[in-house]
């Protein structure tokens, strides 16, 4: 029986603005956007014309302008005032000469430009000094650290500097003590130059005229002389218009914002036209903001990757791919990825379906316990599994192999099972990704109308036949969805293949991408090529999965209380429970215990029980290290931020989707879904390539890029929980609150909020936990200050020591289990994933 | 046409007892209805018969075979019973033909025979031309008929129906009532029907079992339980009734709330009693009548076929379903005389409210 969804009612009433005002406002904003784009482009053009190497030059220049002003007023005016007129004249001609010498290298053009500057200047003296200060800072004689040290000894700076000036005027003047070493052996212009340089340097206690980092930054940008000239002119020319300043120093960001603003206005106009009303609803603003976020951080990087790999030289070509796959290593990586993903999908689904049926529809013992257990695995870092199985199935010293050899009486010291193989990879991938299928299928099973199966029973079909003829076919869409999910997770996995595949030289697309990334610029392009392939695969699968599930929507929500018909297992009850228990032991207990034991070992090769091999030092070691604590802090901060922002966005989106009829509300929803389906490596790579400032956003190497990456990948988890919770609250609950006189806000706070709070909390955790232990994206996006716990663990395992890594891993595991338990308690065991 | 023998069946879910000592027999070809308010246990009883629930105590026999008890249990698929669910439970991934053929395909009957049988039942429910369609292309009523056909195709001796008409609109419900009854008569099949709609029960049943809170209040033909209810609950559940408290005196009952007016009574009950009077069994007249209750017209509701009237008698209001022509004749404020054609008298244990409380 179909249940028709009742259309949600727009609950939020905002006051409308008049049509004219709205249209005017939109027009103004559009013009503003266009203006921003234009000025940004102008800024870029100016930059290109300036000959500067980097755009930071602009901000350096504006900063220097301030410094120079300061410097002159504070340190030069007083000294000059104490000179006589004649002295000042003489000084003027001396510095004139020095100035021209400095600028000689620039040729006649330089001299002409300086002359023009000085002519226009209000205070030529001042300008000259500022020019000199700057040029001496950029390319004057070197002030060695020894000289700097002796300068530091000078107590009376002002008189010292006066003396230096007098030395400039009179060759025979006695040189002050502190300066003698620097002036040793210098004559003529060289001497004058050094005297002047010392004059500039000794102005502040830091013994530098203008901040060294500013100078260094500017030096990077003004290598050639014409650029330097432009820099000088700009610096000493006085204040630049404030607006210009902003545009010049941030031209790309201004363009980006201009584009977004214009796009928003156009979209808004389109929406308004569609609604046939000119009332601006602030819900649209929210949609637009979320769309903007997605456009910049998700769509743009994706398109960039596509363009870069499909149009390497400006025209559409598959050269990149042909070249990449001409290498046998890449080709085998591709094969491996596809083989592993396919078999993992098959194996995972074959495991998940009966488990879901047993746990959800029969009278198996300890059903609830098993269900929680299998769902728990979903929330454990996959690389943990890889580490554990490595220890268990290592061909030489793996525990299981040792036992098997003993049981089967095999001679020798290797085998029979080898984890460093495709088979091993498939095994570990399956053991960590089958929960995805399990959860999808469980959810569908629980929602199925039990009377459909009862009808089959009463028609004469045994329980088994009912499963085969009714349950299974009706589950097919969910089965396919679950299977595809496993496929794409296995294909996008990085942690497991890198830990297991590496020693046996088994490459997958993801490991190749990360390897390429480490190879420099050309490597990045190659990484892009491989990433695009993975991305296209993911999109295709997402589309297919969506198509299949939506077209054959068999899930019926029954009106009566859904107590699924429990199938009696009778004589099979105990054997099946034992089987499932055994499965749980092998899949979950064994790996976790292995990690635990390994963490107490001194020598990885021996067992924990051997004499002298037990120690707690590994544990104390890692927790005493400062880096561990720093990584932990980073992970916590990133994960908390991601989760909090993410859940707020989820709540907003959920409300928009289910309680309003706003056009276009499905767009951000679609983009969020797309984000979660994109392989982590691809997301990270896309961000790296576009977030270095080329497109106006520069968050590379910062904490923000990590948070953005996590958000894109994990936002969906929060969305799903909140959306599902809200869908179960009938809109009449809110309507009755409104009718009782409560405002929208009060309704949210007193009615909706408390009802969906457990799901909000659940959603928060579901975003928090994977963000906390994330590895793949971190591997590409980390910087020295933004290492996370997952990455740290990976490094320990690969480079430092397995026992220590195990200790860390178990620590992470404990945190995750604890959080899961908390989540379970909070939502009274009902959170749905 | 099977018999169903229910032997002292009790069913409890933990502490909650939903069926108390259900002890009845349903005969060959009988149309039996389990009637009662929500939560009274009727659906549970049906599911016990079907085999989807186990009785906590007691035994169930179908055709003299023990199918449910503490020791034995025959699973649903082996009971040769047809069942129609409230939600129809028509399988969305099979077309009408396959849905209906399913019970036969389990039994490995040859294809030709299956087609024959399916055709037969589809014509009974008038759905022959829809056999290729899928459920999502059918209306609610059509889906329900598919469910019915499916339940009948294997020629079971017993047919169970769990509120099958409650999701249909009023007109369709009425026509389906007769169709189901027709089918049952033609096939001479035993039917156990569960509903909370007393009109349905009255229209279709040979026998009605009225259940409240797990206990059978009364069983009997519609006429029996309507005219001779054994307690206030039954009287109130079927049709409309009003209760008036009074005390017996010589050959009459005196009603305190009616300013001491009386009605003649020569039955066995004495002391404090409760008279149950059905509104349609009261004659209303303007002329003084001996033995009648005197009252004043308060309200009239013209319903087209009848005049639903409220008469003030003393401190209480009496409802009367009068002939339509009285609407224009009797004005508000007129003095009228009410004579019940017949009425029931029950002991007043003061527990009326409790008995009538619907258990959810």
Coordinates of N, CA, C and O in Angstrom, one line a residue, chain A residues 480-554:
Chain A
X480 N 21.4 -3.8 -4.4 CA 22.2 -3.2 -5.4 C 22.9 -2.0 -4.9 O 24.1 -1.8 -5.1
X481 N 22.1 -1.2 -4.2 CA 22.6 0.1 -3.6 C 23.7 -0.2 -2.7 O 24.8 0.4 -2.7
X482 N 23.5 -1.2 -1.8 CA 24.5 -1.6 -0.8 C 25.8 -2.1 -1.5 O 26.9 -1.8 -1.2
X483 N 25.6 -3.0 -2.5 CA 26.7 -3.6 -3.2 C 27.5 -2.5 -3.9 O 28.8 -2.5 -3.8
X484 N 26.8 -1.6 -4.6 CA 27.6 -0.5 -5.3 C 28.3 0.4 -4.3 O 29.5 0.8 -4.6
X485 N 27.7 0.6 -3.2 CA 28.4 1.4 -2.1 C 29.7 0.7 -1.7 O 30.7 1.4 -1.6
X486 N 29.6 -0.6 -1.5 CA 30.8 -1.3 -1.1 C 31.9 -1.2 -2.2 O 33.0 -1.0 -2.0
X487 N 31.4 -1.4 -3.5 CA 32.3 -1.3 -4.6 C 33.1 0.0 -4.6 O 34.3 0.0 -4.7
X488 N 32.3 1.1 -4.5 CA 33.0 2.4 -4.6 C 33.9 2.7 -3.4 O 34.9 3.3 -3.6
X489 N 33.5 2.2 -2.3 CA 34.3 2.4 -1.1 C 35.6 1.7 -1.3 O 36.7 2.2 -1.0
X490 N 35.5 0.4 -1.7 CA 36.7 -0.4 -1.9 C 37.6 0.2 -3.0 O 38.8 0.2 -2.9
X491 N 37.0 0.7 -4.1 CA 37.8 1.3 -5.1 C 38.5 2.6 -4.7 O 39.6 2.9 -5.1
X492 N 37.9 3.4 -3.8 CA 38.4 4.6 -3.4 C 39.3 4.5 -2.1 O 39.9 5.5 -1.7
X493 N 39.4 3.3 -1.6 CA 40.1 3.2 -0.3 C 41.6 3.5 -0.5 O 42.2 3.2 -1.6
X494 N 42.2 4.1 0.5 CA 43.6 4.3 0.4 C 44.4 3.6 1.5 O 45.4 3.0 1.3
X495 N 43.9 3.8 2.8 CA 44.6 3.3 3.9 C 44.9 1.8 3.8 O 46.1 1.4 4.0
X496 N 43.9 1.0 3.4 CA 44.2 -0.4 3.4 C 45.2 -0.8 2.3 O 46.1 -1.5 2.5
X497 N 44.9 -0.4 1.0 CA 45.8 -0.8 0.0 C 47.3 -0.3 0.2 O 48.2 -1.0 -0.2
X498 N 47.4 0.9 0.8 CA 48.8 1.4 1.0 C 49.5 0.6 2.0 O 50.7 0.4 1.9
X499 N 48.8 0.1 3.0 CA 49.5 -0.6 4.1 C 49.8 -2.1 3.6 O 50.8 -2.6 3.9
X500 N 48.8 -2.6 2.9 CA 48.9 -4.0 2.6 C 49.6 -4.2 1.2 O 50.4 -5.1 1.0
X501 N 49.2 -3.3 0.3 CA 49.8 -3.5 -1.0 C 51.2 -3.1 -1.2 O 51.9 -3.7 -2.0
X502 N 51.7 -2.2 -0.4 CA 53.0 -1.6 -0.6 C 54.1 -2.7 -0.6 O 54.9 -2.8 -1.5
X503 N 54.2 -3.5 0.5 CA 55.4 -4.4 0.5 C 55.3 -5.4 -0.7 O 56.4 -5.8 -1.2
X504 N 54.1 -5.8 -1.1 CA 54.1 -6.8 -2.2 C 54.0 -6.1 -3.6 O 53.7 -6.7 -4.6
X505 N 54.2 -4.8 -3.5 CA 54.2 -4.0 -4.8 C 52.9 -4.1 -5.5 O 52.8 -4.2 -6.7
X506 N 51.8 -4.2 -4.7 CA 50.5 -4.2 -5.4 C 49.9 -2.8 -5.3 O 49.7 -2.3 -4.3
X507 N 49.8 -2.2 -6.5 CA 49.3 -0.9 -6.6 C 47.9 -0.8 -6.9 O 47.3 -1.7 -7.5
X508 N 47.3 0.3 -6.3 CA 45.9 0.6 -6.8 C 45.9 2.0 -7.3 O 46.9 2.7 -7.1
X509 N 44.8 2.4 -7.9 CA 44.7 3.7 -8.4 C 45.0 4.8 -7.3 O 45.7 5.7 -7.5
X510 N 44.4 4.6 -6.1 CA 44.6 5.5 -5.1 C 46.1 5.6 -4.7 O 46.6 6.7 -4.4
X511 N 46.8 4.5 -4.5 CA 48.1 4.6 -4.1 C 49.0 5.2 -5.2 O 49.9 6.0 -4.9
X512 N 48.7 4.9 -6.4 CA 49.4 5.6 -7.5 C 49.2 7.1 -7.5 O 50.2 7.9 -7.7
X513 N 48.0 7.5 -7.2 CA 47.7 9.0 -7.2 C 48.6 9.6 -6.1 O 49.3 10.6 -6.4
X514 N 48.7 9.0 -5.0 CA 49.5 9.6 -3.9 C 51.0 9.5 -4.2 O 51.8 10.4 -3.9
X515 N 51.4 8.5 -4.9 CA 52.8 8.4 -5.2 C 53.1 9.5 -6.3 O 54.2 10.1 -6.1
X516 N 52.3 9.6 -7.2 CA 52.5 10.6 -8.3 C 52.6 12.0 -7.6 O 53.4 12.9 -8.0
X517 N 51.7 12.2 -6.7 CA 51.7 13.5 -6.1 C 53.0 13.9 -5.5 O 53.4 15.1 -5.5
X518 N 53.7 12.9 -4.9 CA 55.0 13.2 -4.3 C 56.1 13.5 -5.3 O 57.2 13.8 -4.9
X519 N 55.8 13.4 -6.6 CA 56.9 13.5 -7.6 C 57.0 14.9 -8.2 O 57.6 15.1 -9.3
X520 N 56.4 15.9 -7.7 CA 56.6 17.2 -8.2 C 55.6 17.6 -9.2 O 54.5 17.0 -9.3
X521 N 55.8 18.7 -10.0 CA 54.7 19.2 -10.9 C 54.2 18.3 -11.9 O 53.0 18.1 -12.0
X522 N 55.1 17.6 -12.6 CA 54.6 16.7 -13.6 C 53.8 15.6 -12.9 O 52.8 15.1 -13.4
X523 N 54.3 15.2 -11.8 CA 53.6 14.2 -11.0 C 52.2 14.6 -10.7 O 51.3 13.8 -10.7
X524 N 52.0 15.8 -10.3 CA 50.7 16.3 -10.0 C 49.8 16.1 -11.1 O 48.6 15.7 -11.0
X525 N 50.2 16.5 -12.3 CA 49.4 16.3 -13.5 C 49.0 14.9 -13.7 O 47.9 14.6 -14.0
X526 N 50.0 14.0 -13.5 CA 49.7 12.6 -13.7 C 48.7 12.1 -12.6 O 47.7 11.4 -12.9
X527 N 48.9 12.6 -11.4 CA 47.9 12.2 -10.3 C 46.5 12.6 -10.7 O 45.6 11.9 -10.5
X528 N 46.5 13.8 -11.3 CA 45.2 14.3 -11.8 C 44.5 13.4 -12.7 O 43.3 13.1 -12.6
X529 N 45.3 12.9 -13.7 CA 44.8 12.0 -14.7 C 44.2 10.8 -14.1 O 43.1 10.3 -14.4
X530 N 44.9 10.2 -13.1 CA 44.4 9.0 -12.5 C 43.2 9.3 -11.6 O 42.2 8.5 -11.5
X531 N 43.2 10.4 -11.0 CA 42.1 10.8 -10.1 C 40.8 11.0 -10.9 O 39.8 10.6 -10.5
X532 N 41.0 11.6 -12.1 CA 39.8 11.8 -12.9 C 39.1 10.5 -13.2 O 37.9 10.3 -13.2
X533 N 39.9 9.5 -13.5 CA 39.3 8.2 -13.8 C 38.5 7.7 -12.7 O 37.4 7.2 -12.8
X534 N 39.1 7.8 -11.5 CA 38.4 7.3 -10.3 C 37.1 8.1 -10.1 O 36.1 7.5 -9.7
X535 N 37.2 9.4 -10.3 CA 36.1 10.2 -10.1 C 34.9 9.9 -11.0 O 33.8 9.8 -10.6
X536 N 35.3 9.7 -12.3 CA 34.2 9.3 -13.3 C 33.6 8.0 -12.9 O 32.4 7.9 -13.0
X537 N 34.4 7.1 -12.5 CA 33.9 5.8 -12.1 C 32.9 6.0 -11.0 O 31.8 5.4 -11.0
X538 N 33.2 6.8 -10.0 CA 32.4 7.0 -8.8 C 31.1 7.6 -9.2 O 30.0 7.2 -8.8
X539 N 31.1 8.6 -10.1 CA 29.9 9.3 -10.5 C 29.0 8.4 -11.3 O 27.8 8.4 -11.0
X540 N 29.6 7.6 -12.1 CA 28.8 6.6 -12.9 C 28.1 5.7 -12.0 O 26.9 5.4 -12.2
X541 N 28.8 5.2 -11.0 CA 28.2 4.2 -10.1 C 27.1 4.9 -9.3 O 26.0 4.3 -9.0
X542 N 27.4 6.1 -8.8 CA 26.4 6.8 -8.0 C 25.1 6.9 -8.8 O 24.0 6.7 -8.3
X543 N 25.3 7.3 -10.1 CA 24.1 7.5 -11.0 C 23.3 6.2 -11.2 O 22.1 6.2 -11.0
X544 N 24.1 5.2 -11.5 CA 23.4 3.9 -11.7 C 22.6 3.5 -10.4 O 21.5 3.1 -10.5
X545 N 23.3 3.6 -9.3 CA 22.7 3.2 -8.0 C 21.4 4.0 -7.8 O 20.4 3.4 -7.4
X546 N 21.5 5.2 -8.0 CA 20.4 6.1 -7.7 C 19.2 5.7 -8.7 O 18.1 5.6 -8.3
X547 N 19.6 5.5 -9.9 CA 18.6 5.2 -10.9 C 17.9 3.9 -10.6 O 16.6 3.8 -10.6
X548 N 18.7 2.9 -10.3 CA 18.1 1.6 -9.9 C 17.2 1.6 -8.7 O 16.1 1.2 -8.7
X549 N 17.6 2.3 -7.7 CA 16.8 2.3 -6.5 C 15.6 3.1 -6.6 O 14.5 2.7 -6.2
X550 N 15.6 4.2 -7.3 CA 14.5 5.1 -7.4 C 13.4 4.5 -8.3 O 12.2 4.7 -8.1
X551 N 13.9 3.8 -9.4 CA 12.9 3.3 -10.4 C 12.1 2.2 -9.8 O 11.0 2.0 -10.2
X552 N 12.7 1.4 -8.9 CA 12.0 0.2 -8.4 C 11.8 0.3 -6.9 O 12.3 -0.5 -6.2
X553 N 11.2 1.4 -6.5 CA 11.0 1.6 -5.1 C 10.1 0.7 -4.5 O 8.8 0.8 -4.5
X554 N 10.6 -0.4 -3.9 CA 9.7 -1.4 -3.3 C 9.5 -1.3 -1.8 O 8.8 -2.0 -1.2

